[in-house]
Tab-separated table of C-alpha atoms in Angstrom:
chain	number	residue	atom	x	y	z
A	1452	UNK	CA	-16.058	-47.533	68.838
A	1453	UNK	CA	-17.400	-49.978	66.160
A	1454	UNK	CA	-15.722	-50.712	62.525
A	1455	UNK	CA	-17.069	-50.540	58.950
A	1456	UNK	CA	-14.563	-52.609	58.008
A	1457	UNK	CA	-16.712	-55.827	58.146
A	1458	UNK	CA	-19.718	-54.045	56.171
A	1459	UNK	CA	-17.661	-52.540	53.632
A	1460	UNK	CA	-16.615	-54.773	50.606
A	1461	UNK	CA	-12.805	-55.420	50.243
A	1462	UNK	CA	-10.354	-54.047	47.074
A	1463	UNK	CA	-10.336	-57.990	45.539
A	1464	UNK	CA	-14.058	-58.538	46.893
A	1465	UNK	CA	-16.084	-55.524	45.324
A	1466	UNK	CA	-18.091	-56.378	42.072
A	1467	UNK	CA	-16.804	-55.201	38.677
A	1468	UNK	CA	-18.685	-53.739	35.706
A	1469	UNK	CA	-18.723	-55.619	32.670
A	1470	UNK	CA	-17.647	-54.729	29.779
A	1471	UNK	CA	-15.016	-51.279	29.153
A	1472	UNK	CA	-16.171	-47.708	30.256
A	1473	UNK	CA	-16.109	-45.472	27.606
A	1474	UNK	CA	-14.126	-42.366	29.642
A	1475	UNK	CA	-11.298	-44.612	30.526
A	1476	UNK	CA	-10.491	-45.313	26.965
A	1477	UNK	CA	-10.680	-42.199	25.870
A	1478	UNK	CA	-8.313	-40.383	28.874
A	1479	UNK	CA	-6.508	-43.813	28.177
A	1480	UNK	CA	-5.522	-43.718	24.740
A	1481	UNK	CA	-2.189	-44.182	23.864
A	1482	UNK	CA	-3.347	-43.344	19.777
A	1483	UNK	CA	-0.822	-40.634	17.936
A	1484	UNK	CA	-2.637	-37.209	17.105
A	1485	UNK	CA	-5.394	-37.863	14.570
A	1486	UNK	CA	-4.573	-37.474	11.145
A	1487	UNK	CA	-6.652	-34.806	9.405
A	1488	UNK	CA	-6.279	-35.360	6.059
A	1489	UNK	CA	-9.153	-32.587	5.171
A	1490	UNK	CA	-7.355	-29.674	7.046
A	1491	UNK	CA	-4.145	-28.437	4.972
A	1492	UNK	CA	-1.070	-27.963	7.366
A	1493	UNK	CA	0.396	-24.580	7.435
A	1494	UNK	CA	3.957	-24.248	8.201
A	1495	UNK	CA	5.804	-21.538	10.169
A	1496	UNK	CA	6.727	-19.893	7.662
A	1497	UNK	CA	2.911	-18.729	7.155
A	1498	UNK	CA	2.982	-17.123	10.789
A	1499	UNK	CA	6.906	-15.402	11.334
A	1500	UNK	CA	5.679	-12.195	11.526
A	1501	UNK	CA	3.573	-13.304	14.603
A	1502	UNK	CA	6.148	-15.497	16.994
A	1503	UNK	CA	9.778	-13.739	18.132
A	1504	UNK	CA	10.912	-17.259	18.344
A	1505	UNK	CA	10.538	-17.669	14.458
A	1506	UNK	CA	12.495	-14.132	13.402
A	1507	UNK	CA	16.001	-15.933	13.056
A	1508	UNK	CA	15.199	-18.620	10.517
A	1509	UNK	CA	15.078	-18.799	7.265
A	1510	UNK	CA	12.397	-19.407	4.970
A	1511	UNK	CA	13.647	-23.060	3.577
A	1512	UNK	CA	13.687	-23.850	7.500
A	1513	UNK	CA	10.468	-22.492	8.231
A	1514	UNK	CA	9.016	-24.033	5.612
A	1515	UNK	CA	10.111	-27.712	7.206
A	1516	UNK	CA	8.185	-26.741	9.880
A	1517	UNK	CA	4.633	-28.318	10.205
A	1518	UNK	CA	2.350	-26.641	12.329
A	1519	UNK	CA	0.167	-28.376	14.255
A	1520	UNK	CA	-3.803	-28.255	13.253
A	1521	UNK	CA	-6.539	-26.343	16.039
A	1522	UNK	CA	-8.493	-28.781	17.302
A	1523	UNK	CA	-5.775	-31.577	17.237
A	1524	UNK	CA	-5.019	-33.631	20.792
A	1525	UNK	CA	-1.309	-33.956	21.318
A	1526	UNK	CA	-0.334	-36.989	21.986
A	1527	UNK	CA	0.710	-38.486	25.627
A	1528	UNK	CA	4.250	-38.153	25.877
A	1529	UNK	CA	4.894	-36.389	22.799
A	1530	UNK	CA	6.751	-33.531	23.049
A	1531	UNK	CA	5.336	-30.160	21.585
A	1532	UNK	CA	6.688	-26.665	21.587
A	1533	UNK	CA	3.883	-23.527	22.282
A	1534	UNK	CA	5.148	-20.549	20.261
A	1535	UNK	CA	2.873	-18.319	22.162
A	1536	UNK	CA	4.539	-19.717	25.273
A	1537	UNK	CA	8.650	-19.522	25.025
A	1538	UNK	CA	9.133	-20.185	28.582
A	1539	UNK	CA	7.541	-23.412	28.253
A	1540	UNK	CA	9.902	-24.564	25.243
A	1541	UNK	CA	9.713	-27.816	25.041
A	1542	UNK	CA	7.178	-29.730	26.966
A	1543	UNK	CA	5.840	-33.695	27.201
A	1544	UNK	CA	2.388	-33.521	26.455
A	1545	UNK	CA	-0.045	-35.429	29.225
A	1546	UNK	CA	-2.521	-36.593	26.484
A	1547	UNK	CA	-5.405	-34.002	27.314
A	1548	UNK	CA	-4.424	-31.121	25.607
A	1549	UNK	CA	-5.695	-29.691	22.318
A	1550	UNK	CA	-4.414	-27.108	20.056
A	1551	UNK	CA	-7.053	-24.072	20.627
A	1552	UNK	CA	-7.705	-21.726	18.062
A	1553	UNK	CA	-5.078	-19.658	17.258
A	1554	UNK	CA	-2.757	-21.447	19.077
A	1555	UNK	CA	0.731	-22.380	17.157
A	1556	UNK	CA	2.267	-25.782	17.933
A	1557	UNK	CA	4.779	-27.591	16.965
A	1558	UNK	CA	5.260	-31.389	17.161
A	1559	UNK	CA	9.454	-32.478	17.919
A	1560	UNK	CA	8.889	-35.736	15.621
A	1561	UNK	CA	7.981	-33.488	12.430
A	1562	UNK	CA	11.154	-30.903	13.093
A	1563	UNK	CA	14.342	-32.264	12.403
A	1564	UNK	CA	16.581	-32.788	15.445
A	1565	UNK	CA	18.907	-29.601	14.381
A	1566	UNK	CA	16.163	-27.355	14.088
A	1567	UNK	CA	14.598	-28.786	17.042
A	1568	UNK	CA	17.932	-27.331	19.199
A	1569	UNK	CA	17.215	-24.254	17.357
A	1570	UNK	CA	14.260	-23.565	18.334
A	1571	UNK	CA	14.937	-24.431	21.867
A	1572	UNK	CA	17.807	-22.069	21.340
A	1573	UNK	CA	15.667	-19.288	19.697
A	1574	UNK	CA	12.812	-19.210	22.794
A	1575	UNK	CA	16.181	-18.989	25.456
A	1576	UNK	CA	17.164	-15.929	23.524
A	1577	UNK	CA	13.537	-14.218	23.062
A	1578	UNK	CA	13.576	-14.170	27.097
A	1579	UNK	CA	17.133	-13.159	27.691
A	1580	UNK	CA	18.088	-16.386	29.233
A	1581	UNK	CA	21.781	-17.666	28.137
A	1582	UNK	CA	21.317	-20.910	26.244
A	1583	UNK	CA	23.192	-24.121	27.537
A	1584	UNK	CA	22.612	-26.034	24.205
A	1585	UNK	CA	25.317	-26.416	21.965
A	1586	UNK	CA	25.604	-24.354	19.205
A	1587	UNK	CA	24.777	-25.906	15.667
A	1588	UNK	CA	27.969	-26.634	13.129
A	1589	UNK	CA	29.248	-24.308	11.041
A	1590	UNK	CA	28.809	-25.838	7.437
């Protein structure tokens, strides 16, 4: 039985293309969701009435809570929470996903780390699961 290794061209051997291709450095891109300056950023408090999750806070909390524009990528290793998705919570974004239309995100570094917990809190109760987090402090 003959080989191809000899008429194939080795790892370190075969040519490369010059310059950058264009689909690496977009799958690639280690950039921060785009800022959209032209799109005004609705908060959760515009969409309680829609999401379970959101039925236990209050307004002043809601209102700290920046949604996440359609159309927006996440970024890679960002975490994100899906309100139309609870059993998902929290999740690390891979970098190819965008907010569809309709859709209601949330980004962990716009939400304070206490309401964060809350939330997380919130989505274990909306499915019945007991919640392992601690509880937040009594002021």
């Amino acid at each position: 039985m003959r080989s191809n290794k000899k008429q194939m061209a080795k790892y370190d051997e075969a040519r490369v293309p010059r310059g950058t291709s264009r689909r690496w450095e977009v799958l690639m891109s280690d950039d921060a969701t785009s800022a959209r300056p032209d799109i005004e950023r609705r908060t959760a408090k515009d969409i309680r009435a829609e999401h379970r999750v959101l039925l236990s806070f209050s307004d002043a909390d809601l209102a700290k809570m920046p949604l996440i524009p359609e159309g927006t990528r996440l970024a890679r290793g960002g975490w994100y929470l899906d309100l139309h998705n609870p059993a998902k919570a929290d999740f690390p974004a891979t970098g190819d996903e965008t907010v569809e239309p309709g859709q209601h995100m949330l980004a962990r570094r716009e939400v304070s780390p206490e309401l964060w917990d809350e939330l997380r809190r919130a989505c274990d109760g909306v499915l019945g699961r007991p919640s392992m987090r601690p509880l937040r402090r009594a002021v």
